[in-house]
Every structure is written in C-alpha cells, then in structure tokens.
PDB file of C-alpha atoms in Angstrom:
ATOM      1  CA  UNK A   1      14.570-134.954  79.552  1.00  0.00           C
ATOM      2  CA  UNK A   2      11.807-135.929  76.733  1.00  0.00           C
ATOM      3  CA  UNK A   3       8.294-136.332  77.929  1.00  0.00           C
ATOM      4  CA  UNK A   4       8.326-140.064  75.821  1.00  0.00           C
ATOM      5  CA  UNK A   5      11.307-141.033  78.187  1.00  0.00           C
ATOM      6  CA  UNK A   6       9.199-140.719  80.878  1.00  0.00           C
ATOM      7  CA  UNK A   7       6.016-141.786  80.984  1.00  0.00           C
ATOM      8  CA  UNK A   8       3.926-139.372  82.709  1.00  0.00           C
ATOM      9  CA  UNK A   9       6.644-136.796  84.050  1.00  0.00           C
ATOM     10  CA  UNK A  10       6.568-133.227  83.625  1.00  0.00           C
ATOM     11  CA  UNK A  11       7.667-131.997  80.185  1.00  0.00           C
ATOM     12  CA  UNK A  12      10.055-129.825  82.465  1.00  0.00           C
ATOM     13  CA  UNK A  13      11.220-132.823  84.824  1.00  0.00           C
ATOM     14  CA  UNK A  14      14.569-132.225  85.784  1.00  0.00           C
ATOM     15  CA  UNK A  15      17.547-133.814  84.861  1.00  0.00           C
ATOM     16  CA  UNK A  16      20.005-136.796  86.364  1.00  0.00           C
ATOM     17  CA  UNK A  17      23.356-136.873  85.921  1.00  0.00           C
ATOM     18  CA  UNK A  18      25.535-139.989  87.344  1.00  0.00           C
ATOM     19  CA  UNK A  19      28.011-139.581  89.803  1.00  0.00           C
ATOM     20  CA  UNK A  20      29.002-142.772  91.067  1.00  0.00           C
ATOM     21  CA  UNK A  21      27.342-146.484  91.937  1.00  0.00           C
ATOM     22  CA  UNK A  22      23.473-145.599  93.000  1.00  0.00           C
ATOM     23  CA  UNK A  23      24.714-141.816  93.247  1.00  0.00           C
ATOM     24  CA  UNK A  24      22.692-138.893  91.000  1.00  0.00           C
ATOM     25  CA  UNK A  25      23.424-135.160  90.630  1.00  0.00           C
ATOM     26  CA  UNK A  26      19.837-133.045  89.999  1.00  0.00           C
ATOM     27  CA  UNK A  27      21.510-129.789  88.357  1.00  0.00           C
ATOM     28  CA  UNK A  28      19.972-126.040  88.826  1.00  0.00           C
ATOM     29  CA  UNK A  29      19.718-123.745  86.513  1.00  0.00           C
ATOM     30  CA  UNK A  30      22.647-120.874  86.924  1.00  0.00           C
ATOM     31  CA  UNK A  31      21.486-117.511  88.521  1.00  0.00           C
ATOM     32  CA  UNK A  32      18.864-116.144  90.728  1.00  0.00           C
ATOM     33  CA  UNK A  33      14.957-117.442  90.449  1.00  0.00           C
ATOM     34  CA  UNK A  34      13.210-116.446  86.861  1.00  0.00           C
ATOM     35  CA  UNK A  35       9.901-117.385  86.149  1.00  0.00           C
ATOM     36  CA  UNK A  36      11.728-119.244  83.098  1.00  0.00           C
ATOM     37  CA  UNK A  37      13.497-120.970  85.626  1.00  0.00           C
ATOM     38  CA  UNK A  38      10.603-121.804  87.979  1.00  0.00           C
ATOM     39  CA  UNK A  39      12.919-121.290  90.855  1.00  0.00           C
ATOM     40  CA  UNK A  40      14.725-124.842  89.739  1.00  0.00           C
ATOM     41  CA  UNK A  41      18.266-123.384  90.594  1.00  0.00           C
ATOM     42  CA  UNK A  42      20.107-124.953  93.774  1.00  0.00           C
ATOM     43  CA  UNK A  43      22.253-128.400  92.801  1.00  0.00           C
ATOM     44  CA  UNK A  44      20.566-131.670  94.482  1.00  0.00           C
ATOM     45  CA  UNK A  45      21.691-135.283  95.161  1.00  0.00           C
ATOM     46  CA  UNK A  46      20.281-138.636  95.881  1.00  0.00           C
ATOM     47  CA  UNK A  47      21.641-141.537  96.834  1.00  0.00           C
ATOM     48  CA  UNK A  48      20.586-145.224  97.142  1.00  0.00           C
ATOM     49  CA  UNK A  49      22.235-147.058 100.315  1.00  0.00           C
ATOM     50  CA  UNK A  50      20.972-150.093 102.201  1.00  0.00           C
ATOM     51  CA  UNK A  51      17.411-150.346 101.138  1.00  0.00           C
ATOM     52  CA  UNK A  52      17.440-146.161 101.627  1.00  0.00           C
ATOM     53  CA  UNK A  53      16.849-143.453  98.949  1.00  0.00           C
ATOM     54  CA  UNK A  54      18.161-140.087 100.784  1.00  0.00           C
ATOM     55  CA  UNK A  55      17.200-137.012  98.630  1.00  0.00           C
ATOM     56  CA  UNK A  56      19.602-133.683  99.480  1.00  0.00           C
ATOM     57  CA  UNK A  57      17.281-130.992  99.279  1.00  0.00           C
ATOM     58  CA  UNK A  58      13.898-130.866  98.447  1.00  0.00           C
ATOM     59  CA  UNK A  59      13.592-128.609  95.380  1.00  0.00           C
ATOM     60  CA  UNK A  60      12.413-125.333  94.935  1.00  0.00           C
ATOM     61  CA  UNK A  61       7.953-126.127  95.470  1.00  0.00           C
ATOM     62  CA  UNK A  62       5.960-128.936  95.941  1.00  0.00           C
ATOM     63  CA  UNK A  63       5.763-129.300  92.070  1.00  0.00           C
ATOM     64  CA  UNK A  64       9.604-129.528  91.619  1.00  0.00           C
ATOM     65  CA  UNK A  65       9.042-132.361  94.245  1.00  0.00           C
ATOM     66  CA  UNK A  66       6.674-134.304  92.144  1.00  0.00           C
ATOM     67  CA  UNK A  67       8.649-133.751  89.110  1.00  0.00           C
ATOM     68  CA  UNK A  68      11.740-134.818  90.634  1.00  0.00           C
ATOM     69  CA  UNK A  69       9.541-138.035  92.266  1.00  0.00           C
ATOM     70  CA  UNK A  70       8.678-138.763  89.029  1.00  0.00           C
ATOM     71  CA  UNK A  71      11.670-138.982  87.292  1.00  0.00           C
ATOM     72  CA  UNK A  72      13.262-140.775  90.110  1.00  0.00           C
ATOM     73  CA  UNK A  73      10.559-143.226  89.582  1.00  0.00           C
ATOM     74  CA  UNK A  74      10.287-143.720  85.941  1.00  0.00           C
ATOM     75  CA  UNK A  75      14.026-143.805  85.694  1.00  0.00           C
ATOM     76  CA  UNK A  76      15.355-145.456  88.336  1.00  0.00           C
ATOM     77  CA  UNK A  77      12.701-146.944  89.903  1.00  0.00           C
ATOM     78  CA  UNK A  78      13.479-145.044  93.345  1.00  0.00           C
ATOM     79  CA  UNK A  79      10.915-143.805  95.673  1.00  0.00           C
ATOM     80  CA  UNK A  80      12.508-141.478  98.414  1.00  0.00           C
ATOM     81  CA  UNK A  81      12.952-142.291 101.849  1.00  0.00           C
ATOM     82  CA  UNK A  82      14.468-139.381 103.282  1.00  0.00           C
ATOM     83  CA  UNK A  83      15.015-136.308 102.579  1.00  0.00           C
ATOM     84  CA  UNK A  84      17.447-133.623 104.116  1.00  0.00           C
ATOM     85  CA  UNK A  85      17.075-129.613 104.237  1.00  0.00           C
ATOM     86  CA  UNK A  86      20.585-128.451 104.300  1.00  0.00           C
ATOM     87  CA  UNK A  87      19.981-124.665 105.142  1.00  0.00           C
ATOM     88  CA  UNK A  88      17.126-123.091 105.205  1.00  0.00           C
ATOM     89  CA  UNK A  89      17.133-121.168 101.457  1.00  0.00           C
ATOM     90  CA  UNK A  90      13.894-121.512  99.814  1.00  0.00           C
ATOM     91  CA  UNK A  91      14.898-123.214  96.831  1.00  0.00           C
ATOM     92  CA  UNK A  92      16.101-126.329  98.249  1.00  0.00           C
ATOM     93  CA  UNK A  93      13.694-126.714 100.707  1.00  0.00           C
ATOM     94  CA  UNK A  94      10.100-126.342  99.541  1.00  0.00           C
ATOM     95  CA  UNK A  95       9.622-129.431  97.556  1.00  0.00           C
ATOM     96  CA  UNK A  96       9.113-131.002 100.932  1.00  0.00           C
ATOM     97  CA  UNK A  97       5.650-131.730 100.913  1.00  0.00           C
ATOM     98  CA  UNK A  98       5.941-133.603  97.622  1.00  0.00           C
ATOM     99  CA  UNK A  99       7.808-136.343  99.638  1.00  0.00           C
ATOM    100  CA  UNK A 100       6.461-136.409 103.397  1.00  0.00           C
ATOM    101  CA  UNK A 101       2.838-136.276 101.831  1.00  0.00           C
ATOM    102  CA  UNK A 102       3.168-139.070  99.318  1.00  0.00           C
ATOM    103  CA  UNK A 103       1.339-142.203  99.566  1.00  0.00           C
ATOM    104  CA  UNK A 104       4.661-143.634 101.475  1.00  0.00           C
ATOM    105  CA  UNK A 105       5.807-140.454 103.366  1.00  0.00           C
ATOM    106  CA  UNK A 106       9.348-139.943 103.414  1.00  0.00           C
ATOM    107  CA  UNK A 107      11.676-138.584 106.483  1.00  0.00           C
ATOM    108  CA  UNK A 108      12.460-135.557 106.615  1.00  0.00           C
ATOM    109  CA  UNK A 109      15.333-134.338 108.401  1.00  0.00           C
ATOM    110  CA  UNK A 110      17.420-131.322 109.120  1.00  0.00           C
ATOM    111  CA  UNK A 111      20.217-129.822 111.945  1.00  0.00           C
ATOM    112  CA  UNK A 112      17.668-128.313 115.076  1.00  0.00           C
ATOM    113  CA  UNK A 113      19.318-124.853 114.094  1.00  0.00           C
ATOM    114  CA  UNK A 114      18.254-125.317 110.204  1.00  0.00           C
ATOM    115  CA  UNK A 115      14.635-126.464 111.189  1.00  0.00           C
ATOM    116  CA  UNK A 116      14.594-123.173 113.513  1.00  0.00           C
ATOM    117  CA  UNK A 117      15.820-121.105 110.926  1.00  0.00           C
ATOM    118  CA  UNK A 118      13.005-122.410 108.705  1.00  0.00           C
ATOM    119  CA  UNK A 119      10.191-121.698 110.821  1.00  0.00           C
ATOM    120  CA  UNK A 120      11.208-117.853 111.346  1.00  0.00           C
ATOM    121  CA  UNK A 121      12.565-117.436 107.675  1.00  0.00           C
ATOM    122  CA  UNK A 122      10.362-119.492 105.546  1.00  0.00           C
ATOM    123  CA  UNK A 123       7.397-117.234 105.480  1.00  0.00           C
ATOM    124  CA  UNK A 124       9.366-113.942 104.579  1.00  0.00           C
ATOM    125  CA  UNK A 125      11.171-116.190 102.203  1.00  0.00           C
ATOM    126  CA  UNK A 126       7.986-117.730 100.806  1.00  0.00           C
ATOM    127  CA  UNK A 127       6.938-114.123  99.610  1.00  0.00           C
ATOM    128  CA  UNK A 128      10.554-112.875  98.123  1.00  0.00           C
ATOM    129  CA  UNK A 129      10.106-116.152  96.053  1.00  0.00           C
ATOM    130  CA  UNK A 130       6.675-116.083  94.884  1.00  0.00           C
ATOM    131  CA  UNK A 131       7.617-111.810  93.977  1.00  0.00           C
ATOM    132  CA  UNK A 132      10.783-113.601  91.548  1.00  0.00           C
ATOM    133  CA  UNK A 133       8.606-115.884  90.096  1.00  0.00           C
ATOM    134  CA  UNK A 134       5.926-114.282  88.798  1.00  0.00           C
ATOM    135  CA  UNK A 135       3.300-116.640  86.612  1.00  0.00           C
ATOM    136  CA  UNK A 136       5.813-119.572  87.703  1.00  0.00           C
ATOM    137  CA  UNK A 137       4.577-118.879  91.679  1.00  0.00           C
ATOM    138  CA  UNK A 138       2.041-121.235  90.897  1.00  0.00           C
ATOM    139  CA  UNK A 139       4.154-123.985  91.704  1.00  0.00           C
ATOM    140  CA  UNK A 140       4.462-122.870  95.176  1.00  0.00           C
ATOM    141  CA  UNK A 141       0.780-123.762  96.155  1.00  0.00           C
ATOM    142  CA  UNK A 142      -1.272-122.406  99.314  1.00  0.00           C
ATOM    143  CA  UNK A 143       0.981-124.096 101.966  1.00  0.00           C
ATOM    144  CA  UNK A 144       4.032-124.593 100.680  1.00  0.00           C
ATOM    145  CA  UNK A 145       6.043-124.835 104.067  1.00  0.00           C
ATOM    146  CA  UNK A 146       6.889-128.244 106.159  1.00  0.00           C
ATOM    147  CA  UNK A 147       9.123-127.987 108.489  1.00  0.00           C
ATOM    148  CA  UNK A 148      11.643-131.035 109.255  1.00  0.00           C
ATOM    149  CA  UNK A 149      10.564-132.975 112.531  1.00  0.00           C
ATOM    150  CA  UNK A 150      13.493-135.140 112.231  1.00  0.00           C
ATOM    151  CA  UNK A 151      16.536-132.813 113.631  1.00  0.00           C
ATOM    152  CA  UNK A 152      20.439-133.372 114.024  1.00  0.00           C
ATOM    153  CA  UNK A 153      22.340-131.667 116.980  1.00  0.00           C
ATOM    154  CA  UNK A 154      25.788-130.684 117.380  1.00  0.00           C
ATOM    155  CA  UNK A 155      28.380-129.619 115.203  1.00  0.00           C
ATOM    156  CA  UNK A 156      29.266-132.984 113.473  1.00  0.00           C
ATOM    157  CA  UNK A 157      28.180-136.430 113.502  1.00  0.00           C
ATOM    158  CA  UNK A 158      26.438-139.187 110.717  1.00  0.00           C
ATOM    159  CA  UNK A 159      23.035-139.923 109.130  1.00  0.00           C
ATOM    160  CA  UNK A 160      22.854-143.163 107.505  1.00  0.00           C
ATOM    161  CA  UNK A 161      25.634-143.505 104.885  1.00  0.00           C
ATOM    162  CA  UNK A 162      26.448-139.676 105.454  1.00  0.00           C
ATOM    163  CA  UNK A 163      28.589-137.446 107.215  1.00  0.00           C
ATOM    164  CA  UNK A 164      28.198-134.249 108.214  1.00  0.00           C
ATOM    165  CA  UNK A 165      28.893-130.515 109.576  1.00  0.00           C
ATOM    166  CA  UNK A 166      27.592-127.698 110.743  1.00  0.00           C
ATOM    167  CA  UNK A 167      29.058-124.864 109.591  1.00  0.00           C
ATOM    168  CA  UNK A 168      27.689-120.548 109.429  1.00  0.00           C
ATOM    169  CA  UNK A 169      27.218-118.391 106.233  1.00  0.00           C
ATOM    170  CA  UNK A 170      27.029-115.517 109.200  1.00  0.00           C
ATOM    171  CA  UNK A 171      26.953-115.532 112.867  1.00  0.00           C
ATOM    172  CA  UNK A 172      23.709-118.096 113.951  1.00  0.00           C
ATOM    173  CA  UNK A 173      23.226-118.551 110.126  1.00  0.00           C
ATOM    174  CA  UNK A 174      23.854-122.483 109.835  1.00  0.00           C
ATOM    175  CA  UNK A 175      24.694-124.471 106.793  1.00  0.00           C
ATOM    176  CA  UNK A 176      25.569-128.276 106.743  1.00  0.00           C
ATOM    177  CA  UNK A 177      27.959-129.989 104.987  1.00  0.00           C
ATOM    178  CA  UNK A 178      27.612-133.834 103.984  1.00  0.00           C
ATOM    179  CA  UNK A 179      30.088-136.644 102.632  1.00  0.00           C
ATOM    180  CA  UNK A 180      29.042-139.705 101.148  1.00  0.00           C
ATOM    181  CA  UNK A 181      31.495-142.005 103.125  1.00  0.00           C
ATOM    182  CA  UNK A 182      33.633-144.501 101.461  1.00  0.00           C
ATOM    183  CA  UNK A 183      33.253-141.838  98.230  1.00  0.00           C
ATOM    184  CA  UNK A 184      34.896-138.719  97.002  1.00  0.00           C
ATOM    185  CA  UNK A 185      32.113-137.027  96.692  1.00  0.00           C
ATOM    186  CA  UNK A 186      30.781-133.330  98.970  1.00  0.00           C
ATOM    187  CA  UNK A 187      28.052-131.032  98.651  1.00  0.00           C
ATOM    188  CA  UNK A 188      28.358-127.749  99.978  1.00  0.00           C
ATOM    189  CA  UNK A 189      25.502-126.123 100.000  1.00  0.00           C
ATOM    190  CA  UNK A 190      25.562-122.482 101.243  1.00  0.00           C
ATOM    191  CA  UNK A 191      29.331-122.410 101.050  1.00  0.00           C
ATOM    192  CA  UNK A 192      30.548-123.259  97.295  1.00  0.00           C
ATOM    193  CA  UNK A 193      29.030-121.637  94.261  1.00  0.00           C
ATOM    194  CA  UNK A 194      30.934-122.501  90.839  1.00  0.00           C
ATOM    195  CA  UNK A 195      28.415-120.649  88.564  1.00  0.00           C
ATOM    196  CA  UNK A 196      30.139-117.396  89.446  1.00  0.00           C
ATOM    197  CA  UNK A 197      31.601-116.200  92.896  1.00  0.00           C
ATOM    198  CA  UNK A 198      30.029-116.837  96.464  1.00  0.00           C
ATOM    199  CA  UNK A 199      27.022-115.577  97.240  1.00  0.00           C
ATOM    200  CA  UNK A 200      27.609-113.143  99.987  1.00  0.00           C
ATOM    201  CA  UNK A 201      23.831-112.070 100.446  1.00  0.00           C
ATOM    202  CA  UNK A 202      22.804-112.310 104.260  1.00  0.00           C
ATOM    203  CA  UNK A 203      26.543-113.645 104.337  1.00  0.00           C
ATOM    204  CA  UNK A 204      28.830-112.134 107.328  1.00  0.00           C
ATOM    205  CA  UNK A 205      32.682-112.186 105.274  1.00  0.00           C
ATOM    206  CA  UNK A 206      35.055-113.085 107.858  1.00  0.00           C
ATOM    207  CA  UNK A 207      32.287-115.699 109.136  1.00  0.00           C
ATOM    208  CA  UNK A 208      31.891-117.373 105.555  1.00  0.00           C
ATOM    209  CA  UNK A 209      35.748-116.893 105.155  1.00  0.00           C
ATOM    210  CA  UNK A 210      36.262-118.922 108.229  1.00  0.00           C
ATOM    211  CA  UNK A 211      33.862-121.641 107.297  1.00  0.00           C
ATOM    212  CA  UNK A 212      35.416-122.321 104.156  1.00  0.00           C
ATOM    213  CA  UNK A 213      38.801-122.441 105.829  1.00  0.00           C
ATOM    214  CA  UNK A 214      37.236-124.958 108.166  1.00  0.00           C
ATOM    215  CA  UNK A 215      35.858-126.934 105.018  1.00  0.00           C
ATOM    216  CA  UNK A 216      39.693-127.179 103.239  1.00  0.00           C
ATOM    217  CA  UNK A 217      40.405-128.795 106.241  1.00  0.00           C
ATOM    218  CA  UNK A 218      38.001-131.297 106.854  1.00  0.00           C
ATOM    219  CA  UNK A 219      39.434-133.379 103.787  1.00  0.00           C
ATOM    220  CA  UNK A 220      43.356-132.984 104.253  1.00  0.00           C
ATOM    221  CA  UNK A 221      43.418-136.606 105.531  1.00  0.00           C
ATOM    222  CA  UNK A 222      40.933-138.047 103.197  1.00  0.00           C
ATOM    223  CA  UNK A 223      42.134-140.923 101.291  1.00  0.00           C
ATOM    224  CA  UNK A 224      41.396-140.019  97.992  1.00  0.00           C
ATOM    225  CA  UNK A 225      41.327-136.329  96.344  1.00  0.00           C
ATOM    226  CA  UNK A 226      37.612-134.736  97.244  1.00  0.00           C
ATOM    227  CA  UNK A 227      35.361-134.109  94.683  1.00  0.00           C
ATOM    228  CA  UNK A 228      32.521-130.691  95.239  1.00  0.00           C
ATOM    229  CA  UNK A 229      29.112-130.142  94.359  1.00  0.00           C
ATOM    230  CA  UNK A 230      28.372-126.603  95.130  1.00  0.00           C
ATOM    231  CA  UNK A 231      24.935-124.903  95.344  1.00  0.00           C
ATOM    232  CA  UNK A 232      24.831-123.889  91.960  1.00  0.00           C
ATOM    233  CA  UNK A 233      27.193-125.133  88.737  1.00  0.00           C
ATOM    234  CA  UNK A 234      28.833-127.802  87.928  1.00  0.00           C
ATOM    235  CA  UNK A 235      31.141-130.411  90.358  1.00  0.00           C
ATOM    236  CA  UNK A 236      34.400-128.058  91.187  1.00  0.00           C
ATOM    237  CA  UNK A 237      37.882-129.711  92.082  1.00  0.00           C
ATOM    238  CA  UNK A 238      39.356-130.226  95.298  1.00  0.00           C
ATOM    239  CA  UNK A 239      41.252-127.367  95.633  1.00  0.00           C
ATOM    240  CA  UNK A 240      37.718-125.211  95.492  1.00  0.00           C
ATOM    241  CA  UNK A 241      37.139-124.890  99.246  1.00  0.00           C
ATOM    242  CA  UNK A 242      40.879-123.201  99.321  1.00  0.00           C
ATOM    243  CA  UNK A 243      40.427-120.876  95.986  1.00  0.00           C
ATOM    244  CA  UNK A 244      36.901-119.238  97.343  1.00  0.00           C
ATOM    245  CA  UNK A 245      38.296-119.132 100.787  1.00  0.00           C
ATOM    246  CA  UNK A 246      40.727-116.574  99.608  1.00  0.00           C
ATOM    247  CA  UNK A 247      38.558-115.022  97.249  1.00  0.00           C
ATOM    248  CA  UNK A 248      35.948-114.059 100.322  1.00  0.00           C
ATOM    249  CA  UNK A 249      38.445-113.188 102.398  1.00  0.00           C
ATOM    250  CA  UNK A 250      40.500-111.018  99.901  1.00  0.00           C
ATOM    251  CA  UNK A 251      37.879-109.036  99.027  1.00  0.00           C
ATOM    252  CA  UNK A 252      37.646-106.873 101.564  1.00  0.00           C
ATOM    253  CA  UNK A 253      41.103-105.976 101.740  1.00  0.00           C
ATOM    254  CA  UNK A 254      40.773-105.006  98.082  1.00  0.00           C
ATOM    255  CA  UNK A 255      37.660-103.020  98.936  1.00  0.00           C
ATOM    256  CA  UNK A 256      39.685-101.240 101.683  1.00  0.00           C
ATOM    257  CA  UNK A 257      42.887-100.267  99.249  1.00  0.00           C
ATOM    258  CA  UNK A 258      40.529 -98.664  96.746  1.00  0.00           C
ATOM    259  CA  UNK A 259      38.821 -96.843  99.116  1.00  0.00           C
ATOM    260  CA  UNK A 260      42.154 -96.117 100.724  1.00  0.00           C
ATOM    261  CA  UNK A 261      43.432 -95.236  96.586  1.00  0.00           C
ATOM    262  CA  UNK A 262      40.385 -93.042  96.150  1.00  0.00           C
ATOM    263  CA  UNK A 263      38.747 -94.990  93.856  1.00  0.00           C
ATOM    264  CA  UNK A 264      34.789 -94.837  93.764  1.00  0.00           C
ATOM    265  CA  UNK A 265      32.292 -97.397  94.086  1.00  0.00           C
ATOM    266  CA  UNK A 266      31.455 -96.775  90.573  1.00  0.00           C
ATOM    267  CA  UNK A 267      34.646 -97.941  88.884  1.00  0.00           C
ATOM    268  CA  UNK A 268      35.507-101.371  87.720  1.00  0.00           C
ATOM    269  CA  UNK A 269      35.828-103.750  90.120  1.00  0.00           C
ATOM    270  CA  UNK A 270      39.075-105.645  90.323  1.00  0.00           C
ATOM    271  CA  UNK A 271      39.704-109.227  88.439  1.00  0.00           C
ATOM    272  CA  UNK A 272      39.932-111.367  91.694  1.00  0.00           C
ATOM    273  CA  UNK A 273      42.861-113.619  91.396  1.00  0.00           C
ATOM    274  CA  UNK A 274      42.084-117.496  90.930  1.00  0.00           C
ATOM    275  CA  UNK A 275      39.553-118.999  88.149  1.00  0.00           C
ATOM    276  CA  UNK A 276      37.464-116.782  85.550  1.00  0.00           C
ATOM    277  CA  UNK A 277      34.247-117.716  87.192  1.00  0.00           C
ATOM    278  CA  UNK A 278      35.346-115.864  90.304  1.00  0.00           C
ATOM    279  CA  UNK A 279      35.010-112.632  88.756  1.00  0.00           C
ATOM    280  CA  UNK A 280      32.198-113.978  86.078  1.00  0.00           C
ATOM    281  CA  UNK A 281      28.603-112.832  86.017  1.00  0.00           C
ATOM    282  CA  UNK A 282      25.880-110.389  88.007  1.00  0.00           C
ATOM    283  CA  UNK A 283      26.941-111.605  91.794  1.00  0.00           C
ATOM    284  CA  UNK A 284      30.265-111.316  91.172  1.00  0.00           C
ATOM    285  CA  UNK A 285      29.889-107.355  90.809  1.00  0.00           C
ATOM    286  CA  UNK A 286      26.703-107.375  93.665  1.00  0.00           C
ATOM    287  CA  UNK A 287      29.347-109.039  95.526  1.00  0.00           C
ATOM    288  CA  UNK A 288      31.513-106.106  95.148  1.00  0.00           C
ATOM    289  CA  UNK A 289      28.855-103.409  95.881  1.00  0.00           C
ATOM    290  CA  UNK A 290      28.177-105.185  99.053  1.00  0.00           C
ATOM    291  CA  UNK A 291      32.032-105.489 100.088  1.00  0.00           C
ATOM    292  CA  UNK A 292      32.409-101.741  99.319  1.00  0.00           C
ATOM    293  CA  UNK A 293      29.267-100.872 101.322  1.00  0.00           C
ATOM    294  CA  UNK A 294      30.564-102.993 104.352  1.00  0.00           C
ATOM    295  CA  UNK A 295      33.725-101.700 104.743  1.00  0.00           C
ATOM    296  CA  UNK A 296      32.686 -97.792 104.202  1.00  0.00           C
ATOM    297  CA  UNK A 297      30.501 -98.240 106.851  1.00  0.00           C
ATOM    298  CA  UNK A 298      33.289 -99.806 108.988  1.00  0.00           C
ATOM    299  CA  UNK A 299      35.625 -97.103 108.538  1.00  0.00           C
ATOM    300  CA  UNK A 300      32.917 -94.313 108.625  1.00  0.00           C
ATOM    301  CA  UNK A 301      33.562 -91.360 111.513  1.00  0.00           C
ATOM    302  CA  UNK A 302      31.186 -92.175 114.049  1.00  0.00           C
TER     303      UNK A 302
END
C-alpha cells in the first residue's frame, strides 16, 4: 500500500483485503521467512464486533505490529482491542508487544496450552527466526516475547463474536481453530496451508491427519458452505479441510509402496492426487523427504 495513502505508515505496511461487513484479511507473503520478506508470512484477520477490534495473530515482530496498527488506523480508523495467539509459531505471535504496550493496551489472549507452549518454545524460536532473517532481525527488537495472560481452557467454547477449537499439529502440540459466527468465514491456522501442501515440520502425520478429519466435520451442519483462510495463501473452498486430510494421510502409504517398490529417496516424488498446489513448491518435496524418513525408520530392523 503507497506511503501517500497512509499518512505516516511504513512504506512496507501490509496490506487489507475485505472479507465481509467490518471483516479484513492481512495476507503473508508465500514461503518460509526471507529477510525480503521480514518474516511477514502467516495470513491474519481482524474483525470489528460490538465496540471490539479482535486482531488474529499478532504478526511476525513488534514492528509488523506497529505497521499493521498503523494501517488499521489510517484506514479504518480501528485501534485493536484484542488480540489472539493461535499457536505458538513465531510469525504470528511476536507483534504482541506492539498492541499490549500501546498507549491503550490491548488483550491479549490465547488457549492455556498455546500460552505454555510459548513460554518453552518462544526463546528457541526467537533465535531460528532472527538466523532466517538476517539484516531484517532488526525488527525483532531486544525483548520481543509477551506471553498471553488472558488464556482459554478446554477443547471448545467462544470468545466474543468467535468460536473456537482446540485441535494438535502432533501429540501436546495445540492449534486453535476460530469461526466468525453468523459468517462463513474460518481460519485455520496450523492446519490449512494453500500456498503449497501442509507443513508437516514438528507435525506428527496421523495426529495432523486426524485433526483435519475433525475440522471437515465441524462444518457439516453449518448453514451456509464454509469459507478457509489458511496459514499461508489465499482463502481455499470448503471442501479444503477434506482434500489435505487425504493428502496427509496418503502420504505415507505412498512413502511405504515405494519403499516397498524399491524406489529410493532420491527419485521423483509422486504427483499427490487433488489440486496442483498439493504437489507445488519447496515443502511439498521437504514434505516428502520427511514422510520417507518417518516411515524407514518405522519399518527399520530393530
């Protein structure tokens, strides 16, 4: 967006993209963090409801906070109220400080398991970040980390005009899931990917396979077709919880009849069925390496 559009903002400030009434989509750039990128990556919402602006996900460092906060504000004339951490992957959640340390501090909320997740992880994380980012790292600051005081418990329930789940990428490895009620609209964060395949890093298959069985069936009584934003690319169809269920579950199979074939690791993998982006781009042949690795270790003599 131009710097003369707004005001003061970043000459990098990110995008908005309507969705529906008082509903904006902040895109990511496709891929893994780049210094070009500045770690800007994961897919973000906000919504205005009731006198509330409720930001999903923070961004990837305080800066992409204050560049989102600006935009939001020159814009749209929004200043955040709350803001959720979905799971605790460092590019969604380390713009907090740009909104619980503004002038009007904003919420900040997350499931107990996320927030847990973040303190252990978020350190380690912190570093593998600033290493991708090179130059860019600067955006991360000295203290980048706030963890969410605010936390949900159980395995469902509602936050304002939201509903939500918990759901695992691997065993004890939490994700949520949120619904804007009386809309079509999900974001699956952690569990849909539409820029290429899943990302099974630190991803347990059968576990992320089961999860995305259990998201198909949280809408099969919803009154209108569902509509997905996934962590990274552009809104998928409702049918995309099914289509990646079978594509994580599938491929280990596959894995285990080329092994069982005789085929190396080192030959092409195979063209998953379901849409080209399944099979499209760098993770979708990581994805592959991993699967292979997996089940040759499962199947090893021991």
């Amino acid at each position: 967006m131009a710097q003369s559009a707004l005001g003061a903002c970043p000459a990098d400030a990110p995008s908005l993209q309507a969705l529906g009434p008082d509903l904006w989509w902040i895109p990511g750039a496709a891929g893994d963090s780049t210094p070009a990128n500045r770690g800007r990556t994961d897919n973000l919402l906000v919504l205005r409801r009731d006198g509330r602006v409720w930001l999903m996900g923070s961004g990837a460092s305080p800066a992409a906070g204050h560049a989102l906060a600006c935009v939001l504000r020159e814009r749209l004339g929004w200043h955040v109220t709350d803001v959720v951490n979905p799971w605790a992957r460092p590019e969604v959640v380390l713009g907090n400080s740009a909104f619980t340390r503004a002038s009007t501090p904003a919420r900040l909320w997350a499931h107990d398991e996320v927030a847990q997740a973040m303190q252990r992880q978020c350190p380690r994380c912190v570093e593998r970040l600033h290493q991708r980012l090179g130059a860019a790292a600067v955006d991360l600051g000295p203290q980048p980390i706030v963890i969410p005081p605010l936390r949900l418990q159980g395995s469902q329930g509602t936050l304002g005009p939201w509903q939500w789940w918990r759901l695992e990428r691997a065993p004890g490895s939490v994700v949520t899931v949120w619904h804007v009620r009386g809309s079509a609209w999900w974001w699956a964060p952690g569990l849909l990917w539409s820029d290429g395949p899943p990302d099974l890093r630190d991803a347990h298959t059968a576990t992320l396979a089961s999860s995305l069985a259990q998201l198909d069936g949280l809408t099969h009584d919803a009154p209108e077709p569902p509509r997905w934003l996934p962590t990274q690319g552009e809104p998928l169809p409702s049918d995309a919880p099914h289509t990646q269920h079978l594509y994580v579950r599938h491929l280990p199979w596959l894995a285990q009849q080329r092994q069982d074939s005789g085929t190396l690791e080192t030959d092409p993998p195979p063209v998953p069925e379901g849409p080209a982006y399944l099979s499209q781009g760098e993770r979708a042949s990581l994805n592959w390496q991993r699967v292979w690795r997996q089940v040759e270790s499962a199947t090893a003599p021991r």
